[in-house]
Short mmCIF file of C-alpha atoms in Angstrom, two decimals:
data_model
loop_
_atom_site.label_atom_id
_atom_site.label_comp_id
_atom_site.label_asym_id
_atom_site.label_seq_id
_atom_site.Cartn_x
_atom_site.Cartn_y
_atom_site.Cartn_z
CA UNK A 1 -38.15 -51.99 44.15
CA UNK A 2 -35.44 -49.29 45.87
CA UNK A 3 -35.28 -49.15 49.65
CA UNK A 4 -34.82 -45.51 51.29
CA UNK A 5 -31.79 -44.53 52.77
CA UNK A 6 -32.44 -44.40 56.55
CA UNK A 7 -31.65 -41.22 58.28
CA UNK A 8 -29.10 -42.49 60.30
CA UNK A 9 -26.26 -42.57 57.29
CA UNK A 10 -24.95 -39.97 56.09
CA UNK A 11 -21.99 -38.36 53.70
CA UNK A 12 -20.66 -37.05 57.39
CA UNK A 13 -20.72 -40.49 58.89
CA UNK A 14 -19.20 -41.76 56.07
CA UNK A 15 -16.36 -38.77 55.32
CA UNK A 16 -15.84 -39.97 59.34
CA UNK A 17 -15.29 -44.24 58.81
CA UNK A 18 -12.62 -43.26 55.71
CA UNK A 19 -11.08 -40.08 57.91
CA UNK A 20 -10.28 -42.55 60.41
CA UNK A 21 -8.60 -45.23 58.16
CA UNK A 22 -6.88 -42.54 57.01
CA UNK A 23 -7.58 -43.65 53.27
CA UNK A 24 -7.27 -42.43 50.09
CA UNK A 25 -9.04 -39.75 48.14
CA UNK A 26 -10.41 -42.39 45.37
CA UNK A 27 -11.48 -44.82 47.99
CA UNK A 28 -13.51 -41.93 49.91
CA UNK A 29 -14.87 -40.80 46.53
CA UNK A 30 -16.21 -44.34 46.25
CA UNK A 31 -17.75 -44.60 50.08
CA UNK A 32 -19.38 -40.98 49.32
CA UNK A 33 -21.19 -42.35 45.45
CA UNK A 34 -21.60 -45.75 46.43
CA UNK A 35 -24.27 -44.11 49.61
CA UNK A 36 -25.70 -41.51 47.00
CA UNK A 37 -26.96 -43.77 44.76
CA UNK A 38 -28.95 -46.00 47.24
CA UNK A 39 -31.50 -43.86 46.69
CA UNK A 40 -32.04 -44.86 43.09
CA UNK A 41 -30.29 -48.68 44.07
CA UNK A 42 -32.59 -51.47 43.81
CA UNK A 43 -32.62 -54.52 46.16
CA UNK A 44 -31.50 -58.26 44.22
CA UNK A 45 -33.78 -60.01 42.88
CA UNK A 46 -35.47 -62.74 44.94
CA UNK A 47 -37.20 -66.18 43.62
CA UNK A 48 -41.26 -65.04 43.44
CA UNK A 49 -43.40 -67.98 42.52
CA UNK A 50 -47.10 -67.54 42.21
CA UNK A 51 -48.67 -66.03 45.19
CA UNK A 52 -45.31 -65.84 47.65
CA UNK A 53 -42.36 -63.87 47.52
CA UNK A 54 -39.64 -65.62 48.95
CA UNK A 55 -37.23 -63.77 50.69
CA UNK A 56 -38.46 -60.25 52.01
CA UNK A 57 -35.57 -58.02 52.03
CA UNK A 58 -37.91 -55.00 52.12
CA UNK A 59 -38.83 -56.10 55.26
CA UNK A 60 -35.14 -55.12 56.32
CA UNK A 61 -35.10 -51.83 58.81
CA UNK A 62 -31.83 -50.68 58.26
CA UNK A 63 -32.02 -47.77 60.09
CA UNK A 64 -32.37 -50.15 63.80
CA UNK A 65 -29.79 -52.50 62.19
CA UNK A 66 -27.01 -50.50 61.30
CA UNK A 67 -24.80 -48.94 63.66
CA UNK A 68 -22.31 -46.88 60.96
CA UNK A 69 -19.89 -45.91 63.71
CA UNK A 70 -20.20 -48.39 66.35
CA UNK A 71 -19.06 -51.68 64.57
CA UNK A 72 -16.55 -53.76 66.66
CA UNK A 73 -14.94 -56.72 65.96
CA UNK A 74 -11.79 -59.30 66.34
CA UNK A 75 -9.75 -60.47 63.49
CA UNK A 76 -6.95 -63.15 63.12
CA UNK A 77 -5.55 -63.09 60.01
CA UNK A 78 -3.60 -66.58 59.34
CA UNK A 79 -0.39 -66.02 56.67
CA UNK A 80 1.20 -68.51 54.20
CA UNK A 81 5.03 -68.24 52.94
CA UNK A 82 5.26 -66.41 50.06
CA UNK A 83 1.13 -65.13 50.48
CA UNK A 84 0.11 -60.79 52.07
CA UNK A 85 -2.53 -61.42 54.06
CA UNK A 86 -3.30 -57.66 55.22
CA UNK A 87 -5.91 -55.73 56.51
CA UNK A 88 -7.06 -52.97 54.48
CA UNK A 89 -5.31 -49.70 55.82
CA UNK A 90 -1.37 -51.20 55.58
CA UNK A 91 -2.65 -52.54 51.94
CA UNK A 92 -3.60 -49.37 51.33
CA UNK A 93 0.03 -48.25 52.36
CA UNK A 94 2.02 -50.99 50.89
CA UNK A 95 0.20 -51.93 47.76
CA UNK A 96 -1.89 -48.45 47.25
CA UNK A 97 -1.78 -49.06 43.10
CA UNK A 98 -2.97 -52.26 43.46
CA UNK A 99 -5.57 -51.83 45.61
CA UNK A 100 -6.87 -49.15 43.92
CA UNK A 101 -6.49 -51.13 40.39
CA UNK A 102 -8.27 -54.23 41.66
CA UNK A 103 -11.16 -52.21 44.62
CA UNK A 104 -14.50 -52.65 42.53
CA UNK A 105 -12.92 -54.76 39.18
CA UNK A 106 -15.17 -57.86 40.26
CA UNK A 107 -17.84 -56.72 42.17
CA UNK A 108 -19.60 -52.75 40.73
CA UNK A 109 -19.30 -51.52 44.26
CA UNK A 110 -23.38 -50.36 42.97
CA UNK A 111 -24.40 -53.19 41.93
CA UNK A 112 -27.27 -53.19 44.17
CA UNK A 113 -28.95 -51.42 47.58
CA UNK A 114 -26.89 -54.27 49.09
CA UNK A 115 -23.72 -53.93 47.71
CA UNK A 116 -23.75 -49.70 47.86
CA UNK A 117 -24.41 -50.15 51.48
CA UNK A 118 -21.62 -52.73 52.36
CA UNK A 119 -19.00 -50.52 49.90
CA UNK A 120 -19.80 -46.83 51.77
CA UNK A 121 -19.72 -48.66 55.35
CA UNK A 122 -17.14 -51.06 55.97
CA UNK A 123 -14.82 -51.11 57.83
CA UNK A 124 -13.23 -54.07 58.21
CA UNK A 125 -11.43 -55.61 55.05
CA UNK A 126 -8.41 -58.12 54.46
CA UNK A 127 -6.67 -58.11 51.22
CA UNK A 128 -4.73 -61.47 49.82
CA UNK A 129 -2.10 -61.29 47.76
CA UNK A 130 -0.01 -63.48 45.78
CA UNK A 131 2.84 -63.30 44.27
CA UNK A 132 3.94 -64.31 40.22
CA UNK A 133 4.58 -68.07 41.03
CA UNK A 134 4.03 -68.69 44.97
CA UNK A 135 2.01 -71.84 46.10
CA UNK A 136 0.33 -71.48 49.64
CA UNK A 137 -2.17 -72.93 51.81
CA UNK A 138 -3.74 -72.43 55.24
CA UNK A 139 -4.41 -68.99 54.56
CA UNK A 140 -6.92 -67.98 57.51
CA UNK A 141 -9.43 -65.18 57.88
CA UNK A 142 -11.68 -65.46 61.33
CA UNK A 143 -13.20 -63.13 62.56
CA UNK A 144 -15.59 -62.23 65.51
CA UNK A 145 -18.96 -59.68 65.17
CA UNK A 146 -19.43 -58.14 68.48
CA UNK A 147 -21.35 -55.30 67.64
CA UNK A 148 -24.84 -54.06 66.18
CA UNK A 149 -23.46 -54.24 62.64
CA UNK A 150 -20.76 -55.19 60.78
CA UNK A 151 -19.49 -54.37 57.03
CA UNK A 152 -16.28 -56.43 55.99
CA UNK A 153 -14.19 -56.66 52.31
CA UNK A 154 -12.07 -59.16 51.36
CA UNK A 155 -10.30 -58.78 48.13
CA UNK A 156 -8.28 -61.98 46.69
CA UNK A 157 -5.87 -60.91 44.01
CA UNK A 158 -3.30 -64.17 42.39
CA UNK A 159 -1.08 -63.21 39.83
CA UNK A 160 -0.44 -65.86 37.06
CA UNK A 161 0.96 -69.52 37.59
CA UNK A 162 0.25 -69.14 41.48
CA UNK A 163 -2.49 -70.55 43.93
CA UNK A 164 -3.65 -70.28 46.89
CA UNK A 165 -6.39 -72.13 49.19
CA UNK A 166 -8.14 -69.60 51.79
CA UNK A 167 -10.81 -70.47 54.56
CA UNK A 168 -12.63 -67.16 56.10
CA UNK A 169 -14.89 -67.89 58.73
CA UNK A 170 -17.53 -65.05 60.97
CA UNK A 171 -19.36 -65.62 64.56
CA UNK A 172 -20.75 -64.03 66.37
CA UNK A 173 -18.09 -62.74 69.92
CA UNK A 174 -20.58 -60.48 72.69
CA UNK A 175 -24.25 -61.52 72.99
CA UNK A 176 -25.93 -58.31 72.56
CA UNK A 177 -30.13 -57.57 72.73
CA UNK A 178 -32.05 -56.86 69.76
CA UNK A 179 -31.74 -57.55 66.09
CA UNK A 180 -28.08 -57.62 64.11
CA UNK A 181 -26.85 -57.33 60.56
CA UNK A 182 -23.57 -58.69 59.08
CA UNK A 183 -22.59 -58.57 55.27
CA UNK A 184 -19.65 -59.02 53.57
CA UNK A 185 -18.51 -58.76 50.16
CA UNK A 186 -15.42 -60.65 48.19
CA UNK A 187 -13.74 -60.31 44.83
CA UNK A 188 -11.57 -62.77 43.68
CA UNK A 189 -9.42 -61.60 40.23
CA UNK A 190 -7.07 -65.02 39.32
CA UNK A 191 -4.15 -64.20 37.18
CA UNK A 192 -3.89 -66.09 34.29
CA UNK A 193 -2.88 -69.91 35.16
CA UNK A 194 -3.31 -70.01 39.20
CA UNK A 195 -6.21 -71.15 41.39
CA UNK A 196 -7.80 -69.85 44.21
CA UNK A 197 -9.84 -72.32 46.79
CA UNK A 198 -11.93 -69.81 48.58
CA UNK A 199 -14.01 -72.05 51.61
CA UNK A 200 -16.23 -69.27 54.22
CA UNK A 201 -17.93 -70.27 56.91
CA UNK A 202 -21.01 -68.61 58.39
CA UNK A 203 -22.28 -69.30 62.03
CA UNK A 204 -23.53 -66.36 63.39
CA UNK A 205 -26.00 -66.21 66.52
CA UNK A 206 -29.80 -66.62 64.96
CA UNK A 207 -30.77 -62.60 66.07
CA UNK A 208 -28.39 -61.73 63.05
CA UNK A 209 -29.31 -60.48 59.04
CA UNK A 210 -26.65 -61.73 56.68
CA UNK A 211 -26.12 -60.54 53.52
CA UNK A 212 -23.44 -61.65 51.30
CA UNK A 213 -22.01 -61.10 47.97
CA UNK A 214 -19.10 -63.32 46.83
CA UNK A 215 -17.72 -63.43 42.86
CA UNK A 216 -15.26 -64.72 41.12
CA UNK A 217 -13.83 -63.49 37.65
CA UNK A 218 -10.55 -66.29 36.22
CA UNK A 219 -8.84 -65.51 33.17
CA UNK A 220 -6.73 -68.02 30.31
CA UNK A 221 -6.24 -71.27 32.63
CA UNK A 222 -6.97 -69.61 35.83
CA UNK A 223 -9.52 -71.73 38.21
CA UNK A 224 -11.89 -70.50 41.03
CA UNK A 225 -13.14 -72.57 43.24
CA UNK A 226 -15.74 -71.32 45.83
CA UNK A 227 -16.88 -73.88 49.23
CA UNK A 228 -19.68 -72.20 51.34
CA UNK A 229 -21.13 -73.55 55.06
CA UNK A 230 -24.82 -71.99 56.74
CA UNK A 231 -25.28 -72.74 59.70
CA UNK A 232 -26.08 -69.66 61.46
CA UNK A 233 -28.13 -66.11 61.22
CA UNK A 234 -31.80 -65.74 61.70
CA UNK A 235 -32.06 -64.85 57.08
CA UNK A 236 -28.96 -65.12 55.14
CA UNK A 237 -29.15 -64.72 50.72
CA UNK A 238 -26.53 -65.28 50.04
CA UNK A 239 -24.27 -65.16 46.45
CA UNK A 240 -22.21 -66.52 45.29
CA UNK A 241 -20.60 -66.21 41.40
CA UNK A 242 -17.84 -66.81 39.21
CA UNK A 243 -17.35 -64.72 35.36
CA UNK A 244 -15.36 -67.24 33.42
CA UNK A 245 -13.70 -64.93 31.26
CA UNK A 246 -10.88 -67.17 30.02
CA UNK A 247 -10.28 -69.86 27.85
CA UNK A 248 -9.45 -72.85 29.59
CA UNK A 249 -11.33 -71.76 32.98
CA UNK A 250 -12.64 -73.71 35.07
CA UNK A 251 -15.44 -73.29 38.53
CA UNK A 252 -16.73 -74.95 41.23
CA UNK A 253 -19.66 -74.27 43.57
CA UNK A 254 -19.78 -75.92 46.72
CA UNK A 255 -22.70 -75.09 49.81
CA UNK A 256 -24.23 -76.79 52.61
CA UNK A 257 -26.80 -75.77 54.97
CA UNK A 258 -28.60 -76.13 58.00
CA UNK A 259 -31.84 -74.39 58.79
CA UNK A 260 -33.96 -74.98 62.36
CA UNK A 261 -36.43 -73.10 64.61
CA UNK A 262 -37.57 -70.27 61.89
CA UNK A 263 -34.04 -69.37 59.79
CA UNK A 264 -34.17 -68.56 56.60
CA UNK A 265 -31.54 -69.28 53.43
CA UNK A 266 -31.81 -67.45 50.19
CA UNK A 267 -28.90 -69.38 48.34
CA UNK A 268 -27.76 -68.56 44.94
CA UNK A 269 -25.26 -69.87 42.61
CA UNK A 270 -24.18 -68.92 39.04
CA UNK A 271 -21.23 -69.16 36.40
CA UNK A 272 -21.22 -67.03 33.02
CA UNK A 273 -19.47 -68.54 30.79
CA UNK A 274 -17.52 -66.04 27.94
CA UNK A 275 -14.41 -68.11 26.49
CA UNK A 276 -13.72 -71.53 24.81
CA UNK A 277 -13.20 -74.37 26.94
CA UNK A 278 -14.57 -73.51 30.40
CA UNK A 279 -15.96 -75.90 33.14
CA UNK A 280 -18.49 -74.89 36.23
CA UNK A 281 -19.91 -78.07 38.46
CA UNK A 282 -22.20 -76.35 40.92
CA UNK A 283 -23.24 -78.93 44.48
CA UNK A 284 -25.78 -77.49 47.00
CA UNK A 285 -27.16 -79.40 49.99
CA UNK A 286 -29.28 -78.22 52.52
CA UNK A 287 -31.13 -79.82 55.22
CA UNK A 288 -34.49 -77.92 56.92
CA UNK A 289 -36.08 -78.66 60.36
CA UNK A 290 -39.02 -77.23 62.32
CA UNK A 291 -40.89 -74.22 60.46
CA UNK A 292 -37.42 -73.40 58.56
CA UNK A 293 -37.36 -72.18 54.72
CA UNK A 294 -34.93 -71.90 51.76
CA UNK A 295 -34.89 -71.44 48.13
CA UNK A 296 -32.62 -71.42 45.81
CA UNK A 297 -31.63 -70.02 42.24
CA UNK A 298 -28.80 -72.00 40.54
CA UNK A 299 -27.39 -69.99 37.04
CA UNK A 300 -25.37 -71.54 33.96
CA UNK A 301 -25.22 -69.18 31.79
CA UNK A 302 -23.25 -69.82 28.43
CA UNK A 303 -22.14 -67.18 25.78
CA UNK A 304 -21.97 -66.77 22.73
CA UNK A 305 -18.51 -67.37 22.12
CA UNK A 306 -18.60 -70.57 24.46
CA UNK A 307 -17.76 -72.66 22.08
CA UNK A 308 -16.43 -76.40 23.87
CA UNK A 309 -18.29 -75.75 27.41
CA UNK A 310 -19.23 -78.35 30.34
CA UNK A 311 -21.37 -76.91 33.29
CA UNK A 312 -23.43 -78.90 36.17
CA UNK A 313 -25.58 -78.21 39.20
CA UNK A 314 -27.14 -80.71 41.41
CA UNK A 315 -29.16 -78.92 44.67
CA UNK A 316 -30.71 -80.95 47.09
CA UNK A 317 -32.84 -80.50 49.98
CA UNK A 318 -33.87 -82.60 52.58
CA UNK A 319 -36.64 -81.70 55.07
CA UNK A 320 -36.89 -82.46 58.55
CA UNK A 321 -40.59 -81.58 59.40
CA UNK A 322 -44.04 -81.09 58.28
CA UNK A 323 -43.51 -77.33 59.01
CA UNK A 324 -40.15 -76.25 57.15
CA UNK A 325 -40.72 -74.99 53.08
CA UNK A 326 -37.98 -75.08 50.41
CA UNK A 327 -38.33 -73.71 46.80
CA UNK A 328 -35.51 -74.55 43.92
CA UNK A 329 -34.43 -72.64 40.68
CA UNK A 330 -31.52 -74.40 38.45
CA UNK A 331 -31.49 -72.13 34.84
CA UNK A 332 -29.43 -73.44 31.71
CA UNK A 333 -29.14 -69.97 29.60
CA UNK A 334 -27.16 -71.54 26.55
CA UNK A 335 -26.60 -69.46 23.67
CA UNK A 336 -23.72 -71.96 22.22
CA UNK A 337 -24.53 -75.65 20.92
CA UNK A 338 -21.14 -77.27 21.49
CA UNK A 339 -22.60 -76.89 25.35
CA UNK A 340 -22.24 -80.27 27.73
CA UNK A 341 -24.61 -78.94 30.41
CA UNK A 342 -27.53 -80.27 32.87
CA UNK A 343 -29.22 -79.15 35.98
CA UNK A 344 -30.80 -81.18 38.47
CA UNK A 345 -32.81 -80.24 42.31
CA UNK A 346 -34.60 -82.09 44.27
CA UNK A 347 -36.66 -81.55 47.93
CA UNK A 348 -38.00 -84.17 49.64
CA UNK A 349 -38.25 -85.72 53.38
CA UNK A 350 -36.43 -88.68 54.67
CA UNK A 351 -36.83 -91.75 52.65
CA UNK A 352 -39.44 -93.64 55.04
CA UNK A 353 -38.03 -97.18 53.60
CA UNK A 354 -33.99 -96.08 54.17
CA UNK A 355 -35.69 -95.37 57.67
CA UNK A 356 -37.49 -98.46 58.48
CA UNK A 357 -34.55 -100.39 57.40
CA UNK A 358 -32.46 -99.23 60.36
CA UNK A 359 -34.87 -98.95 62.62
CA UNK A 360 -35.70 -102.41 61.72
CA UNK A 361 -32.27 -103.57 63.12
CA UNK A 362 -32.96 -102.24 66.47
CA UNK A 363 -31.47 -98.67 65.22
CA UNK A 364 -33.73 -96.20 67.70
CA UNK A 365 -35.28 -93.71 65.31
CA UNK A 366 -33.85 -90.04 66.23
CA UNK A 367 -30.61 -91.90 65.71
CA UNK A 368 -31.76 -93.67 61.93
CA UNK A 369 -32.41 -90.13 60.94
CA UNK A 370 -29.43 -88.16 62.42
CA UNK A 371 -27.18 -90.67 60.83
CA UNK A 372 -29.46 -90.53 57.03
CA UNK A 373 -28.82 -86.72 57.63
CA UNK A 374 -25.09 -87.21 58.01
CA UNK A 375 -25.33 -89.01 55.05
CA UNK A 376 -26.73 -86.78 52.96
CA UNK A 377 -24.34 -84.25 53.62
CA UNK A 378 -21.20 -86.79 52.84
CA UNK A 379 -20.87 -86.32 48.86
CA UNK A 380 -20.85 -81.86 49.17
CA UNK A 381 -18.37 -82.91 52.16
CA UNK A 382 -16.23 -85.17 50.06
CA UNK A 383 -15.75 -82.55 47.58
CA UNK A 384 -14.21 -80.34 50.44
CA UNK A 385 -10.31 -80.39 50.24
CA UNK A 386 -10.16 -77.91 53.31
CA UNK A 387 -9.63 -80.51 56.09
CA UNK A 388 -10.55 -77.81 58.80
CA UNK A 389 -13.34 -76.58 56.63
CA UNK A 390 -14.92 -80.42 56.45
CA UNK A 391 -14.40 -81.26 60.27
CA UNK A 392 -16.14 -77.64 61.12
CA UNK A 393 -18.95 -77.94 58.80
CA UNK A 394 -19.37 -82.30 60.37
CA UNK A 395 -18.98 -80.32 63.89
CA UNK A 396 -21.68 -78.27 63.70
CA UNK A 397 -23.88 -80.64 61.96
CA UNK A 398 -23.25 -83.30 64.50
CA UNK A 399 -23.81 -81.22 66.99
CA UNK A 400 -26.88 -79.44 65.68
CA UNK A 401 -28.46 -82.99 65.36
CA UNK A 402 -28.12 -83.47 69.10
CA UNK A 403 -30.71 -80.89 69.97
#
């Protein structure tokens, strides 16, 4: 269903944003095209079960949530030797051809209503460019949201035989009354034999609606690995996707979320196997307490030409209260018989036998439950090679358990 164009959005608004940033004509036109497309584009699909639509994106009141000319943020960018980590304005000045060629090459700006809205209105962006043969770790992008709405865009380009590890985080700075909206698009164009590990951590205030789409394209022998931690927000719609377009390319998607009160998480992980000898591994674990809800969709799509494919998927959700709700929908689409693949999903509560065993050894019930929750996240945390991200997620989980 198409959403209507809010009255506070107009071509003049978009031109103002573009002129303030001294953008080239091609980018201004891309923004205007995205704005015009809002009148016809649909919201992204959501999981539905008989009698229920799990995420109601139609309820988002963009007119009250979006303040297109009032974005306020503080962004810190930490670079590494040999890597360029630039804000969008600087990247457009120093690498105009690179940005024009790659922007929108992985994520079509008009994929759906939410991506078009983000492209039309983004005010904060980062371009990470890793030249051929460079190996770098500890690239960091830390953003603090201070206004009613914030639209950000991250573009990562790795040339042949390079590697980079990136940690991007978003949190709320100044508190304001009323609801807020955050949108982040992340494009990864991984060149031949390059390696990208991108980790993100979202800890926004719980009056924030958070929408993200992260999509990578892996060339021959390239790897695109994602790690995502979701702790904050009122509602998060998170899509992480990789297209394995080069022979022997690989992708791993690791996710963790912890909801409480009336938080809602809509998490989606998808991989398209388009070339030969490709490998994918999708691992997600989430915990829900109070009245929190989650819905998960995982898709492994194996194309006709994707010979010798290996693809695996696991999703597990642990519910700590009778009022929490979860649904999971793992899917395998196989069009090539030379495929080794599996998928599984579980939704359940704390194992009562484990709880009884621990309490019978004089461990208080609340402490025992917290220990089981922390242990539940271990298989996901072990997949995270970025120490800072792993420690931050561990710390936020522990803090929530103490509340």
